């Protein structure tokens, strides 16, 4: 603006002038009152511009200067509406940033609109009350200049925010990997990574949750799960989404218990109020010392712990430490040898007899896997947990079933009377929709009657798995197979497990078998007695595992558990030894 426009200039009301102009600012400057006001305006304007263009903007200072501007132009209100996108603007559903409002009803003096390149929109409007002296042309052009400046500041700020959001958050609004590295980088620079626990987790069976509730509700569930964790952890922690249902987090070591508990299982509610239990597979890593490479170290170590947790049939939560590292090596070795071993038929079923305690009849057997490698026999505890880290265990289980069927076929062809054989199946099969059909296919290949095959499954903890387990058990039952709950009583089974799933047999875990020294009223005895009686009344067959002594046999007889399996009768036997038992068909009681 040039001084040539000065004759059109109006006076700034004295009250505003006082608030506005630095006392003494105009003093000593020769010239008219207009010139003083002109100078006052430019001084204010230049302050505003510099306040808006510094790196760390002092928002209060900017606000203060804007209020002074509003007073200078006798405005009763000035506000900006900001919209994230076109639709928000159409529906006038934006955010309002009001820099001044004295409460008087006003008319629009000027309005401006801007659309930024990241499609955010802003509209700035100034109002003046009808009882105020209208703006002259010069004032209008000054106000115009101020409003454009403000708008450009706001849109620049919004654009920065939008870009930050795009760069540091994913499409669902979770902090992303860039955000994660940024956080770690800053924390490392300030020596704040020491003694923190980093973790990675995956929401278990989230695809099933999506299937059951729909994707939209699935998103809400994922959001609530995340939000609750972030709230639990507080400001000194950080959780980011890696993609899909995978997350990364870091928090002070003293909060480990809180995270582990939360990630093990927690209930989240859908918008309709339905409770869903969410469990995760998680790997944890303790950050020990500090240096730049730490950022990478956290990722790689933690991820391997997580992989084990995710695939592990045993524990959903795995800590990365020394024992983890050595187990890891063992595991890798087993995984490497597995395919070849399977091809060379190194896995053989051993058979452990099941005996009726009332008459000593051999009524069935459990096939237990043994690995023959390099002249040694490896027990299942040394390889099954590792095969459960991946889904290799499923191949082994089907291979065992096939070997059992082959043996049964041969026994039948030799004219032996067949007894029911049970085979253990890992929980890893639970997501295989064709599980019952695959079993039938293998069994039918050897023309073994379905009722002579028993599928042993262990209990399950999560609700979602529970639904799948039921589907699987119904499928097996419909095809005529027997199904048993293995190791009953040591997991977290609920009574619903018995009520809703068509089991044929309940195998009470050896931990429940009362010791000889335990009296009539010991907890184990009471529980054992009632579990047996419940199973019988529900029409389930009941087997006790781990029967080792004559006293155990007496307890079984006393409580009505007719079938026993354990060292008292036999250990798991090689085929040749088992065939001898088959021929004899009976034990002395
Ligand atoms: P399980 O299914 O509960 O099998 C019973 C385990 O108890 C067997 O151990 C058996 O040898 C042992 N046992 C039998 N009688 C007695 C006794 O009187 N006293 C004691 N203390 N123990 C007894 P094993 O053969 O080492 O198998 C361990 C576990 O490995 C099995 O527990 C089963 O969960 C798993 N497993 C074995 N073979 C397979 C398989 O082919 N597939 C899958 N998925 N798991 C298998
Ligand atoms: Mg078993
Ligand atoms: Mg068992």
XYZ file of C-alpha atoms and ligand atoms in Angstrom:
637
model
C 0.000 0.000 0.000
C 1.269 3.425 -0.822
C 0.973 6.640 1.111
C -0.918 8.113 -1.838
C -4.022 6.490 -0.458
C -3.710 8.345 2.808
C -6.524 10.812 2.224
C -9.058 7.999 2.149
C -7.822 6.702 5.470
C -10.164 6.886 8.431
C -9.206 7.379 11.986
C -8.898 4.406 14.231
C -11.228 4.851 17.220
C -9.223 6.099 20.133
C -10.132 3.212 22.404
C -8.766 0.731 19.882
C -5.854 2.925 19.136
C -4.876 2.798 22.787
C -5.019 -0.912 22.919
C -3.294 -1.212 19.658
C -0.542 1.249 19.399
C 2.536 0.982 21.433
C 2.417 4.136 23.642
C 5.113 6.348 22.429
C 5.365 4.576 19.129
C 3.851 7.512 17.225
C 5.510 10.021 19.494
C 8.236 11.995 17.925
C 7.164 10.965 14.436
C 6.117 14.025 12.573
C 3.010 13.944 10.430
C -0.755 13.587 10.583
C -2.797 11.258 12.753
C -3.445 9.183 9.602
C 0.264 8.680 9.154
C 0.509 7.553 12.772
C -2.276 5.051 12.226
C -0.742 3.902 9.013
C 2.490 3.286 10.843
C 0.647 1.582 13.683
C -0.996 -0.764 11.183
C 2.255 -1.697 9.494
C 4.016 -2.214 12.758
C 1.269 -4.574 13.865
C 1.179 -6.255 10.489
C 4.902 -6.834 10.373
C 4.770 -8.306 13.893
C 1.990 -10.607 12.737
C 3.900 -11.752 9.678
C 7.042 -12.448 11.640
C 5.043 -14.283 14.362
C 3.460 -16.485 11.697
C 6.631 -17.279 9.844
C 8.939 -18.241 12.702
C 9.699 -21.949 12.986
C 8.077 -22.478 16.385
C 4.933 -20.381 16.098
C 3.786 -18.721 19.345
C 0.072 -19.268 18.882
C -0.874 -16.948 21.752
C 1.123 -14.105 20.271
C -0.510 -14.609 16.876
C -3.950 -14.616 18.496
C -3.177 -11.487 20.427
C -2.026 -9.650 17.341
C -5.121 -10.744 15.447
C -7.383 -9.431 18.177
C -5.613 -6.104 17.920
C -6.185 -6.161 14.162
C -9.890 -6.867 14.662
C -10.148 -3.947 17.041
C -8.281 -1.742 14.606
C -10.804 -2.556 11.880
C -13.794 -2.294 14.258
C -14.768 -5.900 13.500
C -17.214 -7.667 15.766
C -16.161 -11.141 14.657
C -13.492 -12.864 12.559
C -13.324 -16.583 12.091
C -11.923 -19.282 9.867
C -13.657 -22.533 8.958
C -11.363 -25.388 8.089
C -12.435 -28.504 6.200
C -10.491 -31.718 5.657
C -12.104 -32.405 2.307
C -14.772 -31.394 -0.170
C -17.549 -33.301 1.526
C -16.894 -31.643 4.871
C -17.104 -28.276 3.169
C -20.332 -29.166 1.361
C -21.902 -30.186 4.630
C -20.279 -27.235 6.404
C -18.939 -29.739 8.845
C -15.550 -28.204 9.472
C -13.646 -26.923 12.429
C -14.077 -23.276 13.444
C -11.076 -21.235 14.491
C -12.394 -18.015 15.979
C -9.817 -15.313 16.518
C -12.209 -12.649 17.783
C -15.887 -12.356 18.679
C -17.303 -9.541 20.810
C -20.772 -11.072 20.790
C -22.416 -8.443 18.613
C -24.517 -9.438 15.598
C -22.537 -8.518 12.499
C -22.614 -8.450 8.704
C -19.996 -10.000 6.467
C -17.374 -7.482 5.395
C -14.951 -9.733 3.577
C -14.567 -13.430 2.968
C -11.834 -15.567 1.356
C -11.528 -19.220 0.534
C -8.507 -21.353 -0.256
C -8.045 -24.975 -1.347
C -4.589 -26.369 -0.632
C -2.783 -28.898 -2.779
C -3.528 -31.652 -0.253
C -7.197 -30.772 -0.646
C -7.809 -29.201 2.722
C -9.986 -26.105 2.505
C -10.263 -22.949 4.571
C -12.684 -20.008 4.507
C -11.990 -16.846 6.475
C -14.745 -14.304 7.137
C -14.837 -10.902 8.851
C -17.985 -9.376 10.282
C -18.811 -5.858 11.378
C -21.710 -4.766 13.551
C -24.229 -2.408 11.795
C -23.676 0.283 14.434
C -19.958 0.539 13.588
C -18.680 3.012 11.040
C -18.179 1.020 7.793
C -14.678 0.419 6.482
C -13.402 2.816 3.878
C -11.622 1.492 0.772
C -8.203 1.801 2.263
C -9.174 -0.068 5.403
C -10.809 -2.714 3.267
C -7.647 -3.270 1.295
C -5.618 -3.467 4.500
C -8.069 -5.929 6.008
C -7.909 -7.845 2.751
C -4.150 -8.081 3.056
C -4.352 -9.279 6.660
C -6.999 -11.868 5.857
C -5.021 -13.291 2.949
C -1.962 -13.480 5.106
C -3.852 -15.270 7.859
C -5.426 -17.654 5.394
C -2.124 -18.502 3.848
C -0.708 -19.156 7.319
C -3.631 -21.406 8.270
C -3.607 -23.360 5.027
C 0.158 -23.804 5.242
C -0.224 -25.060 8.808
C -3.054 -27.394 7.789
C -1.070 -28.652 4.868
C 1.846 -29.415 7.159
C -0.493 -31.230 9.527
C -2.085 -33.170 6.683
C 1.322 -34.128 5.311
C 2.470 -35.170 8.773
C -0.625 -37.322 9.112
C -0.095 -38.894 5.722
C 3.541 -39.576 6.464
C 3.310 -40.708 10.063
C -0.077 -42.403 10.344
C -1.627 -45.151 8.298
C -4.988 -45.199 6.568
C -6.722 -46.289 9.757
C -5.126 -43.532 11.818
C -2.580 -45.689 13.684
C 1.014 -44.444 14.000
C 2.962 -46.180 11.232
C 6.465 -47.582 10.885
C 8.013 -44.215 9.992
C 6.504 -42.816 13.185
C 7.931 -45.779 15.096
C 11.469 -45.245 13.809
C 11.147 -41.532 14.403
C 10.145 -42.215 18.001
C 12.978 -44.691 18.522
C 15.491 -42.353 16.909
C 14.520 -39.474 19.161
C 14.381 -41.689 22.247
C 17.831 -43.102 21.454
C 19.248 -39.605 20.977
C 18.015 -38.676 24.445
C 19.290 -41.900 25.998
C 15.748 -43.018 26.755
C 15.779 -46.525 25.309
C 17.699 -48.135 28.106
C 15.648 -50.512 30.258
C 12.710 -50.414 27.985
C 10.835 -53.433 26.740
C 10.097 -53.573 23.068
C 7.402 -55.891 21.804
C 5.678 -56.979 18.672
C 2.266 -58.579 18.612
C -0.363 -59.943 16.327
C -4.060 -60.093 17.125
C -4.911 -63.761 17.029
C -7.488 -64.929 14.536
C -8.411 -61.420 13.554
C -9.636 -62.638 10.177
C -12.171 -64.769 12.022
C -13.276 -61.714 13.998
C -13.732 -59.813 10.742
C -15.709 -62.715 9.348
C -17.926 -62.890 12.374
C -18.586 -59.188 12.949
C -17.846 -57.580 9.588
C -14.848 -55.444 8.662
C -16.244 -52.213 10.026
C -16.831 -53.635 13.477
C -13.499 -55.421 13.149
C -11.879 -51.997 12.737
C -13.661 -50.673 15.806
C -12.478 -53.687 17.804
C -8.904 -53.177 16.634
C -9.111 -49.490 17.507
C -10.451 -50.101 20.999
C -7.835 -52.762 21.629
C -5.089 -50.325 20.627
C -6.569 -47.351 22.474
C -6.943 -49.307 25.698
C -3.322 -50.463 25.545
C -2.034 -46.956 24.850
C -4.050 -45.649 27.767
C -2.746 -48.388 30.063
C 0.847 -47.661 29.089
C 0.735 -43.883 29.374
C 2.974 -41.184 27.925
C 6.347 -42.864 28.280
C 5.419 -45.622 25.821
C 4.663 -45.907 22.160
C 2.676 -48.360 20.059
C 2.572 -48.351 16.254
C 0.858 -50.491 13.648
C 3.052 -52.438 11.322
C 0.197 -53.289 8.984
C -2.739 -55.692 9.065
C -3.208 -56.867 12.625
C 0.481 -56.507 13.562
C 1.702 -53.948 16.049
C 4.993 -52.824 17.588
C 5.389 -51.248 20.985
C 7.923 -50.014 23.472
C 7.442 -49.199 27.139
C 9.395 -48.978 30.412
C 10.406 -52.412 31.720
C 8.367 -51.984 34.881
C 5.229 -52.029 32.759
C 6.026 -55.451 31.296
C 3.513 -57.249 33.479
C 0.740 -54.868 32.440
C 1.455 -55.418 28.732
C 1.853 -59.168 29.040
C -1.441 -59.465 30.906
C -3.213 -57.216 28.466
C -1.827 -58.947 25.397
C -2.483 -62.430 26.749
C -6.192 -61.793 26.715
C -8.516 -58.873 27.172
C -12.145 -58.173 26.498
C -13.085 -55.529 23.973
C -16.664 -54.496 23.286
C -18.245 -54.009 19.874
C -20.402 -50.895 19.323
C -23.403 -53.121 20.083
C -21.882 -54.027 23.408
C -20.916 -57.598 22.569
C -17.782 -58.625 24.469
C -15.020 -60.171 22.352
C -11.951 -61.730 23.911
C -8.837 -60.656 22.091
C -5.657 -62.600 22.575
C -2.379 -61.991 20.819
C 0.888 -63.672 19.986
C 3.634 -61.448 21.265
C 7.406 -61.372 21.346
C 9.265 -59.256 23.915
C 12.784 -57.953 23.901
C 14.571 -56.058 26.618
C 16.632 -53.138 25.370
C 19.905 -53.288 27.241
C 22.387 -50.822 26.000
C 22.267 -47.817 23.899
C 23.705 -47.080 20.541
C 22.471 -46.237 17.111
C 22.259 -49.800 15.866
C 19.773 -50.416 18.628
C 16.985 -49.399 16.357
C 17.762 -52.344 14.097
C 18.517 -54.671 16.968
C 15.114 -54.056 18.461
C 13.419 -54.892 15.236
C 15.250 -58.087 14.413
C 15.478 -59.687 17.865
C 11.993 -58.841 18.784
C 10.636 -60.087 15.533
C 12.185 -63.498 15.911
C 10.738 -63.801 19.415
C 7.427 -62.743 18.009
C 7.530 -65.283 15.204
C 7.954 -68.018 17.731
C 5.089 -66.660 19.787
C 2.857 -66.372 16.809
C 3.474 -69.846 15.564
C 4.174 -71.485 18.874
C 1.633 -73.969 20.022
C 2.785 -73.491 23.585
C 3.118 -69.964 24.804
C 1.613 -66.938 23.204
C 4.099 -64.667 24.872
C 7.799 -65.191 24.265
C 10.754 -63.308 25.696
C 13.901 -62.837 23.720
C 16.717 -63.914 26.059
C 19.547 -66.449 26.307
C 17.315 -69.499 26.570
C 15.273 -68.163 23.706
C 18.399 -67.885 21.593
C 19.520 -71.451 22.272
C 16.019 -72.809 21.744
C 15.938 -70.900 18.535
C 18.999 -72.738 17.301
C 17.511 -76.104 18.223
C 14.318 -75.136 16.521
C 16.043 -74.106 13.312
C 17.897 -77.398 13.234
C 14.701 -79.390 13.658
C 12.852 -77.366 11.037
C 15.723 -77.964 8.619
C 15.750 -81.709 9.187
C 12.009 -82.146 9.243
C 11.091 -82.467 5.549
C 13.846 -84.928 4.883
C 12.941 -86.929 7.987
C 9.327 -87.067 6.925
C 10.299 -88.248 3.477
C 12.566 -90.944 4.916
C 9.747 -92.062 7.188
C 11.747 -91.435 10.368
C 8.603 -90.743 12.426
C 6.972 -93.872 13.773
C 3.940 -94.459 15.921
C 4.471 -96.126 19.280
C 1.337 -97.545 20.761
C 0.311 -97.205 24.377
C -2.435 -99.644 25.366
C -5.706 -98.563 26.949
C -7.077 -101.177 29.314
C -10.463 -101.800 30.869
C -9.732 -101.953 34.614
C -12.731 -104.177 35.384
C -11.742 -107.153 33.235
C -8.229 -106.335 31.982
C -9.292 -106.249 28.326
C -7.142 -104.313 25.858
C -9.713 -101.882 24.490
C -7.655 -99.396 22.529
C -4.340 -97.623 22.198
C -2.896 -94.160 21.742
C -0.409 -93.634 18.934
C 2.515 -91.531 20.176
C 5.150 -90.239 17.840
C 8.822 -91.242 18.042
C 11.547 -89.870 15.788
C 14.246 -92.336 14.754
C 17.272 -90.311 13.759
C 20.896 -91.401 13.602
C 20.291 -94.522 15.657
C 18.582 -92.571 18.419
C 14.945 -92.309 19.417
C 13.845 -88.732 20.022
C 10.785 -88.218 22.277
C 8.018 -85.818 21.163
C 8.822 -83.215 23.817
C 12.070 -82.532 21.954
C 10.589 -81.789 18.573
C 6.819 -81.282 18.718
C 6.938 -77.836 20.359
C 9.317 -76.679 17.610
C 7.187 -78.087 14.828
C 4.280 -76.217 16.349
C 6.110 -72.961 15.745
C 5.224 -73.372 12.106
C 2.445 -75.473 10.710
C 4.820 -78.384 10.026
C 3.194 -80.186 12.928
C 0.089 -80.665 10.791
C 2.095 -82.637 8.240
C 3.493 -84.780 11.012
C 0.027 -85.476 12.443
C -1.352 -86.578 9.087
C 1.755 -88.677 8.548
C 1.166 -90.363 11.927
C -2.471 -91.017 11.019
C -1.370 -92.549 7.748
C 1.193 -94.786 9.491
C -1.430 -95.880 12.010
C -3.899 -96.670 9.226
C -1.250 -98.702 7.423
C -0.634 -100.736 10.592
C -4.365 -101.205 11.115
C -4.842 -102.310 7.531
C -2.092 -104.890 7.974
C -3.557 -106.122 11.277
C -6.967 -106.511 9.663
C -5.408 -108.363 6.733
C -3.638 -110.653 9.194
C -7.019 -111.490 10.614
C -6.561 -109.660 13.895
C -9.500 -108.063 15.608
C -9.049 -104.304 15.420
C -9.302 -102.015 18.420
C -9.761 -98.270 18.378
C -6.548 -96.244 18.012
C -6.289 -92.598 18.989
C -3.990 -90.091 17.308
C -2.990 -86.675 18.667
C -3.754 -83.633 16.560
C -2.270 -80.255 17.246
C -4.406 -77.167 17.779
C -2.735 -75.809 14.664
C -5.298 -77.734 12.606
C -8.035 -75.532 13.895
C -7.933 -73.145 10.959
C -8.042 -75.955 8.432
C -11.628 -75.992 7.237
C -11.118 -79.319 5.506
C -9.696 -81.086 8.545
C -12.466 -83.725 8.927
C -12.467 -84.436 5.195
C -8.680 -84.798 5.096
C -8.816 -87.293 7.951
C -11.535 -89.263 6.184
C -9.571 -89.279 2.955
C -6.508 -90.798 4.648
C -8.508 -93.313 6.655
C -10.564 -94.368 3.632
C -7.421 -94.977 1.614
C -6.779 -97.936 3.949
C -10.461 -98.865 4.334
C -10.305 -98.557 8.088
C -13.765 -98.122 9.678
C -14.138 -94.546 10.948
C -15.360 -95.628 14.373
C -11.972 -97.232 14.995
C -10.175 -93.896 14.703
C -10.151 -91.482 17.596
C -8.950 -87.894 17.226
C -7.356 -86.481 20.384
C -7.602 -82.724 20.695
C -6.507 -80.529 23.563
C -8.629 -77.840 25.157
C -8.621 -74.363 23.797
C -8.659 -70.980 25.449
C -9.893 -68.345 23.086
C -13.512 -67.860 22.208
C -12.812 -67.712 18.522
C -10.825 -70.943 18.574
C -13.647 -72.406 20.566
C -16.096 -71.777 17.727
C -13.692 -73.358 15.273
C -13.109 -76.319 17.560
C -16.852 -76.908 17.686
C -17.126 -76.774 13.908
C -14.245 -79.208 13.587
C -15.653 -81.633 16.168
C -19.099 -81.598 14.560
C -17.531 -82.380 11.208
C -15.599 -85.319 12.675
C -18.640 -86.633 14.474
C -20.737 -86.436 11.314
C -18.139 -88.595 9.574
C -18.339 -91.156 12.375
C -14.970 -90.572 14.097
C -14.450 -90.624 17.847
C -13.194 -87.411 19.398
C -11.537 -87.033 22.764
C -10.475 -84.115 24.944
C -6.877 -84.804 25.823
C -5.242 -83.661 29.088
C -8.602 -82.610 30.488
C -8.393 -80.412 33.543
C -4.977 -78.821 33.152
C -5.896 -76.093 30.689
C -8.486 -73.407 31.073
C -11.432 -75.473 29.988
C -14.859 -74.282 30.911
C -17.850 -76.515 31.374
C -19.180 -75.135 28.099
C -16.408 -77.069 26.425
C -18.083 -80.259 27.532
C -21.610 -79.081 26.914
C -21.234 -77.700 23.390
C -18.806 -80.063 21.705
C -19.770 -83.595 20.708
C -16.927 -85.397 22.490
C -17.034 -89.136 22.788
C -14.231 -89.424 25.338
C -12.769 -87.399 28.137
C -9.122 -88.110 28.967
C -8.397 -86.942 32.473
C -4.858 -85.630 32.748
C -2.417 -87.524 34.952
C -2.069 -84.500 37.205
C -5.607 -85.196 38.448
C -5.070 -88.765 39.414
C -4.987 -88.741 43.236
C -1.730 -89.807 44.832
C -1.816 -92.909 46.989
C -1.107 -90.812 50.058
C -3.990 -88.452 49.482
C -6.947 -89.002 51.784
C -10.634 -89.340 50.909
C -11.217 -85.618 51.288
C -8.210 -84.371 49.302
C -9.089 -81.917 46.571
C -7.717 -84.184 43.840
C -9.899 -87.045 44.982
C -13.015 -84.932 45.174
C -12.374 -83.480 41.740
C -11.438 -86.791 40.194
C -14.575 -88.438 41.576
C -16.868 -85.691 40.310
C -15.282 -85.357 36.894
C -15.657 -89.104 36.366
C -19.231 -89.068 37.543
C -20.099 -86.066 35.384
C -18.545 -87.683 32.312
C -20.474 -90.892 32.899
C -23.765 -89.111 33.431
C -23.238 -87.188 30.209
C -22.667 -90.458 28.427
C -18.959 -89.780 27.768
C -16.334 -92.445 27.903
C -13.754 -91.644 30.534
C -10.051 -92.533 30.467
C -7.479 -91.834 33.097
C -3.923 -91.141 31.901
C -0.786 -91.809 33.916
C -1.992 -94.916 35.734
C 1.228 -96.180 37.296
C 0.416 -98.292 40.361
C -2.072 -100.926 41.598
C -3.423 -98.278 43.959
C -4.231 -96.057 40.973
C -6.126 -98.935 39.394
C -8.127 -99.339 42.608
C -9.001 -95.642 42.630
C -10.248 -95.895 39.046
C -12.401 -98.889 39.899
C -13.708 -97.202 43.020
C -14.783 -94.076 41.170
C -16.110 -95.788 38.070
C -13.461 -94.697 35.566
C -13.316 -97.877 33.544
C -10.412 -97.271 31.221
C -6.789 -96.745 32.116
C -3.657 -95.810 30.200
C -0.273 -95.724 31.863
C 2.994 -97.337 32.833
C 1.222 -99.765 35.169
C 0.062 -101.606 32.074
C 2.590 -100.551 29.471
C 4.732 -97.721 28.233
C 4.222 -96.645 24.619
C 5.334 -99.750 22.677
C 6.987 -100.395 19.343
C 4.723 -101.993 16.725
C 6.253 -105.409 17.289
C 5.710 -105.250 21.064
C 2.232 -103.859 20.645
C 1.309 -106.652 18.267
C 2.140 -109.141 21.021
C -0.299 -107.313 23.323
C -2.877 -107.336 20.566
C -2.520 -111.074 20.212
C -2.924 -111.574 23.948
C -5.769 -109.053 24.111
C -5.885 -108.971 27.895
C -3.946 -107.966 31.036
C -3.916 -109.588 34.439
C -5.596 -107.379 36.949
P -0.337 -86.985 25.511
O -1.159 -87.052 24.293
O -1.014 -86.543 26.740
O 0.304 -88.407 25.686
C 0.525 -88.999 26.909
C 1.915 -88.858 27.342
O 2.051 -89.376 28.652
C 2.899 -89.670 26.492
O 4.112 -88.959 26.439
C 3.073 -90.922 27.302
O 4.282 -91.583 27.038
C 3.055 -90.370 28.690
N 2.634 -91.386 29.648
C 1.922 -92.491 29.410
N 1.716 -93.204 30.538
C 2.326 -92.527 31.535
C 2.461 -92.749 32.940
O 1.982 -93.718 33.501
N 3.152 -91.831 33.651
C 3.699 -90.758 33.063
N 4.354 -89.906 33.802
N 3.592 -90.512 31.731
C 2.901 -91.382 30.971
P 4.898 -88.762 25.124
O 4.824 -89.962 24.259
O 6.243 -88.245 25.487
O 4.086 -87.626 24.407
C 4.015 -86.366 24.950
C 3.021 -85.527 24.265
O 3.446 -85.243 22.934
C 1.667 -86.171 24.096
O 0.932 -86.025 25.269
C 1.102 -85.407 22.960
O 0.547 -84.219 23.412
C 2.317 -85.085 22.146
N 2.368 -85.986 20.985
C 2.873 -87.232 20.893
N 2.745 -87.684 19.645
C 2.123 -86.743 18.926
C 1.698 -86.596 17.571
O 1.835 -87.477 16.729
N 1.106 -85.431 17.203
C 0.909 -84.425 18.093
N 0.314 -83.298 17.673
N 1.285 -84.505 19.370
C 1.877 -85.652 19.786
Mg -2.841 -87.692 23.760
Mg -2.733 -86.620 27.411
